[in-house]
XYZ file of C-alpha atoms in Angstrom:
715
model
C 66.639 50.351 85.183
C 70.228 50.711 86.362
C 70.441 53.863 88.447
C 68.645 56.767 90.088
C 68.412 58.589 86.745
C 66.423 55.667 85.344
C 64.027 55.930 88.274
C 63.533 59.639 87.590
C 62.981 59.031 83.863
C 60.376 56.314 84.410
C 58.595 58.248 87.147
C 58.334 61.381 85.000
C 56.976 59.343 82.097
C 54.288 57.678 84.207
C 53.218 60.861 85.989
C 52.797 62.572 82.608
C 49.955 60.164 81.729
C 46.567 61.909 82.176
C 44.751 60.499 85.199
C 47.892 59.477 87.088
C 48.047 61.240 90.452
C 51.494 60.018 91.487
C 53.994 57.237 90.911
C 56.648 55.681 93.115
C 59.317 53.820 91.153
C 61.578 51.405 93.026
C 65.021 50.603 91.617
C 65.612 47.554 93.792
C 62.277 45.886 93.011
C 62.060 47.250 89.432
C 58.428 48.088 90.158
C 56.196 51.137 89.999
C 53.321 51.735 92.424
C 50.868 54.127 90.780
C 48.042 56.140 92.331
C 45.238 57.110 89.956
C 42.684 59.894 90.239
C 40.758 58.742 87.155
C 40.115 55.607 85.135
C 43.341 55.066 83.213
C 44.053 52.364 80.622
C 47.003 50.318 81.833
C 48.279 50.110 78.275
C 48.617 53.908 78.236
C 50.967 53.689 81.210
C 52.947 50.868 79.602
C 53.162 52.898 76.394
C 54.493 55.900 78.321
C 57.222 53.771 79.887
C 58.050 52.261 76.488
C 58.236 55.698 74.889
C 60.681 56.711 77.620
C 62.978 53.912 76.446
C 62.167 51.205 78.994
C 59.957 48.130 79.074
C 57.056 47.414 81.419
C 54.252 44.948 82.005
C 51.351 44.525 84.404
C 52.430 42.150 87.204
C 50.936 38.680 87.025
C 49.028 36.974 89.798
C 52.138 34.839 90.284
C 54.118 37.965 91.194
C 56.336 36.194 93.712
C 57.485 33.595 91.182
C 57.992 36.106 88.367
C 59.945 38.424 90.660
C 62.206 35.605 91.833
C 62.684 34.324 88.267
C 63.604 37.816 87.102
C 66.135 38.157 89.917
C 67.732 34.838 89.035
C 67.832 35.676 85.316
C 69.452 39.046 86.023
C 72.028 37.446 88.313
C 72.846 34.761 85.734
C 73.230 37.387 83.001
C 75.705 39.471 84.984
C 77.579 36.307 86.018
C 78.062 35.273 82.365
C 79.275 38.704 81.357
C 81.596 38.906 84.369
C 83.200 35.557 83.519
C 83.644 36.535 79.868
C 85.039 39.934 80.888
C 87.634 38.428 83.230
C 88.526 35.749 80.656
C 89.271 38.392 78.027
C 90.792 41.018 80.316
C 93.494 38.768 81.798
C 95.079 38.017 78.363
C 94.983 41.744 77.543
C 96.961 42.570 80.686
C 99.392 39.704 80.041
C 99.977 40.974 76.504
C 100.948 44.378 77.882
C 103.312 42.784 80.417
C 104.826 40.142 78.142
C 105.096 42.003 74.817
C 106.943 45.238 75.648
C 109.183 44.824 72.584
C 106.308 44.200 70.156
C 103.918 47.050 70.922
C 102.075 46.902 67.614
C 101.552 43.126 67.610
C 100.386 43.333 71.187
C 98.106 46.257 70.353
C 96.287 44.344 67.622
C 95.811 41.381 69.975
C 94.443 43.776 72.591
C 92.038 45.067 69.952
C 90.579 41.588 69.443
C 90.035 40.955 73.154
C 88.807 44.536 73.766
C 86.235 44.219 70.988
C 84.754 41.112 72.656
C 84.521 42.937 75.987
C 83.189 46.135 74.426
C 80.261 44.568 72.565
C 79.364 41.521 74.671
C 80.209 42.537 78.220
C 79.299 46.157 77.512
C 76.219 45.263 75.450
C 73.614 46.158 78.110
C 75.249 49.550 78.691
C 75.545 50.341 74.975
C 71.916 49.342 74.342
C 70.713 51.348 77.342
C 72.691 54.401 76.254
C 71.285 54.148 72.731
C 67.735 54.067 74.116
C 68.471 57.076 76.291
C 69.932 58.948 73.309
C 66.810 58.273 71.233
C 64.694 59.718 74.014
C 67.038 62.663 74.651
C 67.881 61.675 78.211
C 70.859 60.203 80.051
C 71.596 57.773 82.856
C 74.310 55.479 84.167
C 74.342 53.562 80.869
C 75.153 56.815 79.096
C 78.147 57.501 81.320
C 79.561 53.971 81.139
C 78.952 53.600 77.415
C 80.400 57.008 76.618
C 83.427 56.446 78.846
C 84.275 52.961 77.536
C 83.494 53.810 73.901
C 85.780 56.826 74.127
C 88.579 54.658 75.520
C 87.918 51.945 72.903
C 87.926 54.402 69.992
C 91.037 56.063 71.398
C 92.691 52.646 71.488
C 91.872 52.127 67.799
C 93.228 55.573 67.025
C 96.467 54.767 68.843
C 96.859 51.498 66.911
C 96.249 53.240 63.584
C 98.773 55.875 64.581
C 101.222 53.047 65.495
C 101.037 53.654 69.241
C 100.589 51.087 72.000
C 96.787 50.990 72.208
C 96.830 51.173 76.025
C 93.317 52.689 76.079
C 91.994 49.199 75.193
C 93.031 48.018 78.645
C 91.223 50.959 80.247
C 88.018 50.202 78.333
C 88.240 46.501 79.210
C 88.954 47.123 82.890
C 86.111 49.616 83.176
C 83.511 47.223 81.754
C 84.842 44.206 83.672
C 84.943 46.062 87.009
C 81.518 47.583 86.490
C 80.079 44.200 85.513
C 81.635 42.551 88.578
C 80.027 45.284 90.655
C 76.622 44.734 89.017
C 76.889 40.982 89.670
C 77.745 41.447 93.349
C 75.056 44.102 93.631
C 72.419 41.772 92.121
C 73.499 38.988 94.465
C 73.253 41.286 97.500
C 69.847 42.574 96.398
C 68.666 38.973 96.197
C 69.689 38.446 99.821
C 67.929 41.682 100.760
C 64.636 40.327 99.404
C 64.983 36.890 101.019
C 62.497 37.735 103.785
C 59.555 38.408 101.488
C 60.425 35.355 99.395
C 60.276 33.238 102.560
C 56.813 34.614 103.296
C 55.714 33.987 99.727
C 56.879 30.369 99.924
C 54.841 29.589 103.062
C 51.563 28.898 101.266
C 51.393 25.771 99.066
C 50.676 26.198 95.358
C 48.016 23.479 95.456
C 45.185 22.422 97.731
C 43.281 19.165 98.213
C 39.625 20.069 97.586
C 36.639 17.815 98.257
C 34.106 17.951 95.435
C 31.321 15.428 94.803
C 32.744 13.101 97.484
C 36.070 13.078 95.646
C 39.292 14.771 96.722
C 41.208 16.456 93.905
C 44.392 18.520 93.975
C 44.084 21.876 92.216
C 46.005 25.204 92.244
C 45.093 27.307 95.281
C 44.154 30.268 93.082
C 41.312 28.143 91.656
C 39.812 27.387 95.086
C 36.699 29.387 95.951
C 35.211 30.563 99.221
C 33.021 27.835 100.821
C 34.939 25.044 99.086
C 35.945 22.247 101.464
C 39.685 21.539 101.701
C 41.416 18.539 103.242
C 44.579 19.150 105.281
C 46.554 15.981 105.970
C 49.112 15.443 108.767
C 52.372 17.320 108.203
C 51.000 19.507 105.392
C 50.949 23.276 105.227
C 47.489 24.804 105.322
C 46.885 26.226 101.808
C 44.108 28.738 102.597
C 42.289 30.349 105.515
C 39.339 28.274 106.654
C 37.021 27.150 109.429
C 37.363 23.565 110.668
C 34.395 21.284 109.846
C 35.844 18.064 111.225
C 39.018 16.810 112.825
C 41.150 17.517 115.866
C 44.870 18.162 116.235
C 47.601 20.734 116.705
C 48.864 23.357 114.253
C 52.160 25.261 114.214
C 51.178 28.945 113.819
C 54.636 30.350 114.581
C 54.841 32.470 111.418
C 51.649 34.259 112.454
C 51.787 34.420 116.252
C 55.482 33.998 117.009
C 54.621 31.193 119.437
C 56.737 28.080 118.909
C 54.301 25.736 120.688
C 51.589 24.190 118.471
C 47.992 25.336 119.006
C 45.241 22.768 119.597
C 42.484 22.997 116.973
C 38.937 21.614 116.998
C 35.703 21.966 115.053
C 34.792 25.641 114.602
C 38.346 26.947 115.046
C 40.134 28.881 112.323
C 42.987 27.656 110.159
C 45.403 30.108 108.533
C 47.293 29.743 105.270
C 50.974 28.929 105.688
C 50.625 27.279 109.099
C 51.755 23.640 109.499
C 49.396 20.847 110.489
C 50.665 18.387 113.082
C 49.430 14.818 113.552
C 45.729 15.400 113.009
C 43.717 15.639 109.810
C 41.183 18.378 109.107
C 38.404 19.244 106.766
C 37.839 22.983 106.612
C 35.532 25.353 104.768
C 37.513 28.007 102.895
C 36.855 31.534 104.171
C 39.242 33.500 101.930
C 40.636 33.049 98.435
C 44.399 32.807 97.867
C 44.791 36.566 97.377
C 42.807 37.455 100.511
C 44.252 35.128 103.180
C 45.945 36.477 106.284
C 49.281 35.483 104.748
C 48.455 37.267 101.476
C 47.552 40.415 103.415
C 50.850 40.289 105.317
C 52.782 39.863 102.048
C 50.862 42.766 100.509
C 51.695 45.016 103.472
C 55.384 44.135 103.203
C 55.417 44.650 99.444
C 53.598 47.975 99.771
C 56.258 49.133 102.233
C 59.060 48.044 99.908
C 57.534 49.952 96.987
C 57.220 53.216 98.925
C 59.751 56.000 99.415
C 60.562 58.062 102.505
C 60.623 61.839 102.161
C 64.391 61.878 102.542
C 64.640 60.211 99.109
C 63.233 63.385 97.551
C 66.603 65.099 98.096
C 68.382 62.394 96.109
C 65.729 62.571 93.378
C 66.210 66.331 93.032
C 69.986 65.971 92.763
C 69.761 63.183 90.195
C 67.661 65.419 87.934
C 70.736 67.493 87.111
C 73.487 65.084 88.119
C 74.139 63.229 84.828
C 74.079 66.365 82.624
C 76.465 68.004 85.097
C 78.853 65.037 84.884
C 78.819 65.145 81.078
C 79.636 68.858 81.236
C 82.490 68.313 83.721
C 83.942 65.529 81.532
C 83.878 67.746 78.441
C 85.492 70.653 80.297
C 88.162 68.300 81.689
C 89.107 67.036 78.231
C 89.225 70.528 76.722
C 91.166 71.997 79.647
C 93.893 69.352 79.460
C 93.900 69.532 75.673
C 94.465 73.262 75.589
C 97.090 72.740 78.280
C 98.948 70.549 75.787
C 98.047 66.958 76.728
C 94.993 65.721 74.845
C 95.708 62.067 75.750
C 95.763 62.772 79.486
C 92.669 64.920 79.071
C 90.870 62.031 77.369
C 91.880 59.629 80.155
C 90.693 62.068 82.826
C 87.403 62.671 81.010
C 86.757 58.924 80.819
C 87.539 58.623 84.546
C 85.031 61.393 85.335
C 82.309 59.692 83.288
C 82.833 56.346 84.980
C 83.471 57.389 88.571
C 80.345 59.554 88.759
C 77.710 56.915 87.882
C 74.745 57.493 90.245
C 74.103 53.811 91.058
C 74.675 54.243 94.785
C 72.202 57.140 94.942
C 69.499 54.975 93.417
C 70.133 52.070 95.783
C 70.660 54.027 99.012
C 67.022 54.201 100.122
C 65.095 51.314 98.507
C 67.601 48.648 99.542
C 67.464 49.752 103.199
C 63.647 49.819 103.114
C 63.591 46.395 101.456
C 65.770 44.838 104.154
C 63.982 46.603 107.037
C 60.471 45.673 105.925
C 61.533 42.062 105.418
C 63.260 41.917 108.795
C 60.197 43.433 110.403
C 57.912 40.836 108.810
C 60.096 38.047 110.203
C 59.668 39.552 113.682
C 55.917 40.092 113.360
C 56.272 43.827 112.673
C 54.346 44.820 109.531
C 55.435 48.204 108.180
C 52.968 49.732 105.742
C 55.238 52.262 104.069
C 58.719 53.771 104.161
C 57.385 56.962 105.765
C 56.625 54.903 108.886
C 60.299 53.980 109.196
C 61.335 57.587 108.756
C 58.859 58.953 111.324
C 59.554 56.069 113.699
C 63.181 57.138 113.804
C 62.238 60.670 114.968
C 59.658 59.950 117.704
C 59.764 61.793 121.004
C 56.533 60.565 122.653
C 54.630 57.292 122.639
C 51.013 57.105 123.813
C 49.702 53.691 124.875
C 46.114 52.547 125.185
C 45.653 50.360 128.277
C 43.142 47.596 127.672
C 44.329 45.131 125.057
C 47.573 47.014 124.495
C 49.413 47.271 127.807
C 47.238 44.572 129.333
C 46.499 41.190 127.772
C 43.078 42.280 126.548
C 41.397 39.257 128.163
C 39.820 40.528 131.373
C 38.181 38.163 133.846
C 35.715 38.688 136.686
C 37.613 38.694 139.977
C 34.909 39.798 142.436
C 31.181 40.545 142.738
C 29.885 43.043 145.294
C 26.092 43.012 145.605
C 24.174 45.527 147.718
C 22.112 44.383 150.677
C 19.067 42.452 149.550
C 20.548 41.646 146.123
C 21.635 38.107 145.280
C 25.116 37.949 143.673
C 24.080 35.322 141.134
C 21.030 37.352 140.119
C 23.231 40.457 139.771
C 25.680 38.650 137.464
C 22.850 37.116 135.404
C 21.232 40.537 134.970
C 24.541 42.084 133.834
C 25.289 39.160 131.512
C 21.881 39.551 129.861
C 22.853 43.076 128.782
C 26.521 42.387 128.063
C 25.750 39.491 125.710
C 24.486 42.114 123.250
C 27.962 43.709 123.093
C 31.395 42.619 121.877
C 33.388 44.614 124.429
C 36.075 42.520 126.227
C 34.822 43.619 129.658
C 31.300 42.567 128.752
C 32.539 39.245 127.391
C 34.241 38.511 130.717
C 30.888 38.924 132.506
C 29.103 36.688 129.980
C 31.821 34.029 130.304
C 31.603 34.190 134.100
C 27.827 33.676 133.989
C 28.199 30.760 131.552
C 30.924 29.120 133.660
C 28.652 29.307 136.717
C 25.592 28.077 134.753
C 23.615 31.238 135.492
C 20.461 31.597 133.341
C 20.088 34.920 131.506
C 16.907 36.562 130.265
C 16.757 38.125 126.804
C 17.678 41.799 126.555
C 16.649 44.347 123.928
C 17.011 47.981 122.873
C 20.725 48.274 123.687
C 22.097 51.823 123.899
C 25.828 52.535 123.994
C 27.098 55.674 125.753
C 30.773 56.097 124.711
C 33.075 56.560 127.673
C 30.249 55.862 130.136
C 28.605 52.465 129.639
C 25.563 50.733 128.169
C 21.903 50.235 129.000
C 19.156 47.913 127.790
C 15.772 46.473 128.781
C 15.731 43.054 130.455
C 12.226 41.598 130.957
C 10.783 45.101 131.010
C 13.380 46.374 133.464
C 15.820 49.158 132.572
C 19.387 47.991 133.298
C 22.487 50.188 133.073
C 26.130 49.076 133.343
C 29.154 51.377 133.425
C 31.080 53.895 135.485
C 30.032 56.806 137.701
C 29.013 58.923 134.711
C 26.669 56.153 133.612
C 25.187 55.950 137.093
C 24.626 59.723 137.096
C 22.914 59.441 133.707
C 20.310 57.001 135.062
C 20.062 58.682 138.474
C 21.596 55.848 140.527
C 23.527 56.796 143.677
C 26.246 54.658 145.285
C 26.389 54.341 149.069
C 29.535 55.332 150.935
C 30.380 51.694 151.620
C 29.957 50.795 147.930
C 32.205 53.705 146.918
C 34.847 52.611 149.444
C 34.887 49.098 147.979
C 35.192 50.513 144.452
C 38.061 52.816 145.431
C 39.948 50.020 147.209
C 39.691 47.612 144.296
C 40.568 50.248 141.711
C 43.747 50.884 143.653
C 44.677 47.286 142.801
C 44.128 47.928 139.099
C 40.662 46.393 138.846
C 37.891 47.879 136.692
C 34.488 48.470 138.291
C 31.322 47.674 136.311
C 28.499 49.314 138.262
C 25.019 47.875 137.691
C 21.780 49.780 138.135
C 18.208 48.587 137.692
C 15.434 51.107 137.113
C 17.671 53.895 138.408
C 18.805 52.072 141.582
C 22.375 50.897 142.177
C 22.316 47.127 142.677
C 25.998 46.303 143.000
C 29.359 46.202 141.228
C 31.257 43.542 139.298
C 35.029 43.885 139.380
C 37.069 42.852 136.369
C 40.855 42.635 136.092
C 42.950 42.434 132.957
C 46.147 40.443 133.173
C 49.474 42.118 132.519
C 51.750 40.120 130.193
C 55.119 39.477 131.859
C 56.981 41.404 129.146
C 55.018 44.672 129.486
C 57.319 46.097 132.174
C 60.425 45.184 130.178
C 58.983 46.897 127.090
C 58.315 50.129 129.003
C 61.854 50.079 130.434
C 63.319 49.771 126.924
C 61.152 52.643 125.651
C 62.489 54.820 128.454
C 66.068 53.830 127.583
C 65.288 55.027 124.064
C 64.655 58.473 125.636
C 60.956 58.390 124.776
C 58.230 60.042 126.804
C 55.722 57.268 127.649
C 52.068 58.106 128.375
C 49.156 55.794 129.200
C 45.863 56.974 127.689
C 42.692 55.210 128.841
C 38.997 55.583 129.470
C 39.354 53.776 132.797
C 39.118 55.536 136.140
C 42.296 57.192 137.382
C 42.748 54.814 140.311
C 42.654 51.741 138.066
C 44.906 53.294 135.427
C 47.443 54.528 137.994
C 47.627 51.096 139.608
C 48.462 49.456 136.264
C 50.914 52.218 135.347
C 52.743 51.866 138.655
C 53.146 48.114 138.180
C 54.911 48.472 134.815
C 56.749 51.755 135.329
C 54.718 54.349 133.404
C 54.970 57.790 135.000
C 52.354 59.754 133.011
C 48.707 58.682 132.946
C 45.768 60.369 131.247
C 42.622 58.554 132.421
C 38.828 58.833 132.094
C 39.161 59.888 128.450
C 36.278 59.303 126.045
C 37.113 57.872 122.584
C 36.580 61.226 120.876
C 38.933 62.851 123.411
C 41.851 60.510 122.639
C 42.378 62.226 119.303
C 42.366 65.624 121.041
C 45.072 64.452 123.459
C 47.281 63.389 120.549
C 46.732 66.733 118.785
C 47.618 68.638 121.958
C 50.914 66.759 122.268
C 51.706 67.507 118.631
C 51.002 71.209 119.201
C 53.548 71.094 122.024
C 56.172 70.030 119.479
C 56.150 66.313 120.214
C 56.468 63.686 117.461
C 53.812 61.258 118.657
C 53.193 57.539 118.188
C 49.817 56.148 119.261
C 49.491 52.443 120.120
C 46.033 50.879 120.307
C 43.928 47.898 119.354
C 40.297 48.939 119.393
C 37.734 50.775 117.301
C 37.823 53.643 119.783
C 41.545 54.086 119.040
C 41.151 54.448 115.257
C 40.855 58.260 115.199
C 43.876 58.709 117.469
C 45.894 56.192 115.412
C 45.160 58.179 112.259
C 45.917 61.549 113.880
C 49.241 60.518 115.419
C 52.469 60.982 113.489
C 52.816 57.196 113.713
C 49.984 54.783 114.429
C 50.852 51.342 115.792
C 48.094 48.710 116.023
C 48.117 45.404 117.834
C 47.544 42.879 115.050
C 44.932 40.852 116.898
C 42.856 43.972 117.491
C 39.958 45.393 115.502
C 40.322 45.567 111.715
C 39.556 49.282 111.687
C 42.454 49.911 114.087
C 44.789 47.860 111.889
C 43.643 49.738 108.790
C 44.167 53.095 110.543
C 47.702 52.288 111.713
C 51.075 52.683 109.985
C 52.698 49.710 111.738
C 50.904 46.510 112.729
C 52.253 44.192 115.432
C 51.185 40.663 114.551
C 52.195 39.264 117.946
C 50.349 40.506 121.022
C 53.395 41.563 123.007
C 54.348 45.062 124.029
C 57.987 44.196 123.303
C 57.138 44.524 119.626
C 56.862 48.314 120.075
C 60.484 49.049 121.080
C 61.646 46.510 118.501
C 59.691 48.338 115.782
C 61.003 51.730 116.864
C 64.601 50.525 117.069
C 64.237 49.005 113.601
C 62.921 52.371 112.374
C 65.811 54.249 113.994
C 68.394 51.893 112.550
C 66.794 52.054 109.097
C 66.722 55.848 109.109
C 70.356 55.881 110.229
C 71.279 53.424 107.466
C 69.518 55.493 104.789
C 71.319 58.639 105.956
C 74.633 56.770 105.938
C 73.972 55.428 102.435
C 73.047 58.826 101.037
C 75.960 60.523 102.812
C 78.370 57.932 101.395
C 76.929 58.253 97.892
C 77.200 62.046 97.949
C 80.633 62.109 99.623
C 81.963 59.527 97.182
C 81.081 61.685 94.189
C 82.181 64.943 95.795
C 85.583 63.443 96.650
C 86.345 61.412 93.538
C 85.110 63.631 90.702
C 87.766 66.327 91.388
C 90.420 63.590 91.639
C 89.228 62.061 88.365
C 89.556 65.398 86.540
C 93.266 65.439 87.354
C 92.938 68.718 89.244
C 95.426 67.523 91.892
C 98.107 66.179 89.575
C 100.148 69.379 89.699
C 99.871 69.790 93.474
C 100.072 66.207 94.748
C 100.698 64.064 91.692
C 97.448 62.181 92.356
C 94.609 61.268 89.988
C 92.063 58.490 89.475
C 92.756 56.503 86.279
C 89.730 55.082 84.395
C 90.238 51.514 85.626
C 90.404 52.615 89.264
C 87.378 54.855 88.681
C 85.410 51.799 87.500
C 86.463 49.810 90.556
C 85.520 52.699 92.871
C 82.124 53.097 91.207
C 81.366 49.385 91.606
C 82.569 49.469 95.208
C 80.263 52.392 96.041
C 77.159 50.466 94.978
C 78.260 47.298 96.753
C 79.014 49.218 99.952
C 75.544 50.795 99.991
C 73.810 47.428 99.540
C 76.084 45.756 102.100
C 75.431 48.487 104.658
C 71.697 47.937 104.166
C 72.104 44.189 104.618
C 73.653 44.824 108.034
C 70.149 45.748 109.230
C 69.438 42.018 109.303
C 72.173 41.468 111.875
C 71.631 44.355 114.280
C 70.069 43.684 117.675
C 66.650 45.185 118.323
C 66.416 44.527 122.083
């Protein structure tokens, strides 16, 4: 595929296959992502692409290697043709300059050099045009092949008619300039995909596996779950696993963004692509090579690169009629000048129209920007699931933030215990820990950890009941125990004394969360838990405000606690005491008010709101369901990732608009000049050679503008 017309041709062919719901064809990656609504034979899809005049294959498991090899082969091919083109074009130009008195001898020499350029350098364009002709369609190859062949044939005609054969130079310059442009474009596209190649190269191709007391090195794709791998000092971890033996430190910077190594011991997790330090480990494999954390990150990035934003639909609609329109304009140009008395000028202008209007830039405008942005995001720990996320992220007006685990560190600790008269504090904590050990909630875990740290014995609990937005209750040694907020206390009929309420109110004002404990319907006391605020949270909120975004905290915590946290980091709007099912309603209400809303969360109770929001952003270390529900995943647990992601989205959307505007403006401006319509008024026109240079420059400028996304500041 060479241009946007190719993309349209392939996409139409695939979508015509029965059972195919939709297809997204990417010019930069030369890949098609296909959604099926029925069981479809892959060979039927390949046959449809083949019948459309292209070639296709099912990607191999070694997709990263095959993609890189294909890029290198394409680059080498264009480099060879560029060198040959320049080597033959320079003598042609010298012949014209040095043989003014021997026009016919010079013309025949030009013919020899032009023939080499026409059929070797122009071979890919001629072959592509022939395929398009057989399938009654047209693309960039058609325009280039028709333009250069017309100039080449005209050159032969001039030689036969004993003229100078100057059209040979035009044909040679067109193909050489276009080939130079394709080479530079391929080189730039390779740089655009560097980020995903770096990710793909993190995991080793082989792993040391212990089998039958022997260690053997085998390809990672042949390692199974529960196999035991050996990771030696200084090696990259080949697969995700759980440590069976060994102690040491591991560099997890690609995953967490932290430069300091992490100490690892028996029972800890190892992740593919991380670097072992001085220690040696044996680990049991927990995920095959295509299911590791690294593989999932690569898949997210690749999925984003394959997708298209809605803005691309405009370009696709224009391309549908663009090439036929150019062919019509070229024919009219030739006839108009011919009937005006200058068929030679008309032919030159027609060739210029064909060449200058190639829709390469239109095809590259969007996918190249998405490719660079998704790769840059992955390097920063920002995983973008699809191009739509970048488009929506650039239009946001409101961002809604969950509190616990999003704004705060998500690792609360017990800071105080307030037991009622006649109740022992240790007994109160032990009773609460007995119930909380049945849950996985971070607040409950803090109570369990506190009891363990203080060596408090806990009785077994059973029959746990969860009341969303209120609390939990269970039976401990035949005693009904409830833990939660005021609504939970009302549910079990427990009443707090005025002094207990005063203590709760005072501590909530400091941002602490109150876990009220009742036994058999009687309030026994309250455990206060505080969640640390990462030092960068306030800075992140300040940046979001500078981006002119409305920032709202949405939490199930009491208003006093939520307001205290919001005040510390600079959030002005707080919606507190919201049950999980009400979070979605809050997002919908904001959307009904005309806001474009992003929801940021990390827990299961945020999943519905993440899905409902125009843009869902999940903290990568949060629950899997939240990550699956979100459009953007932040691998690193830092709120600063949010403004970085949104600024990347804004810059990407701006770049796509710039690329499309340039591609459209380029054609609108140069096609009239190429027709020679301004010769009479201003004496200005675009000759074929200059048209070829301009066409190549347009594609290079679009790719280069996209590459600038890698250099722009995001903070």
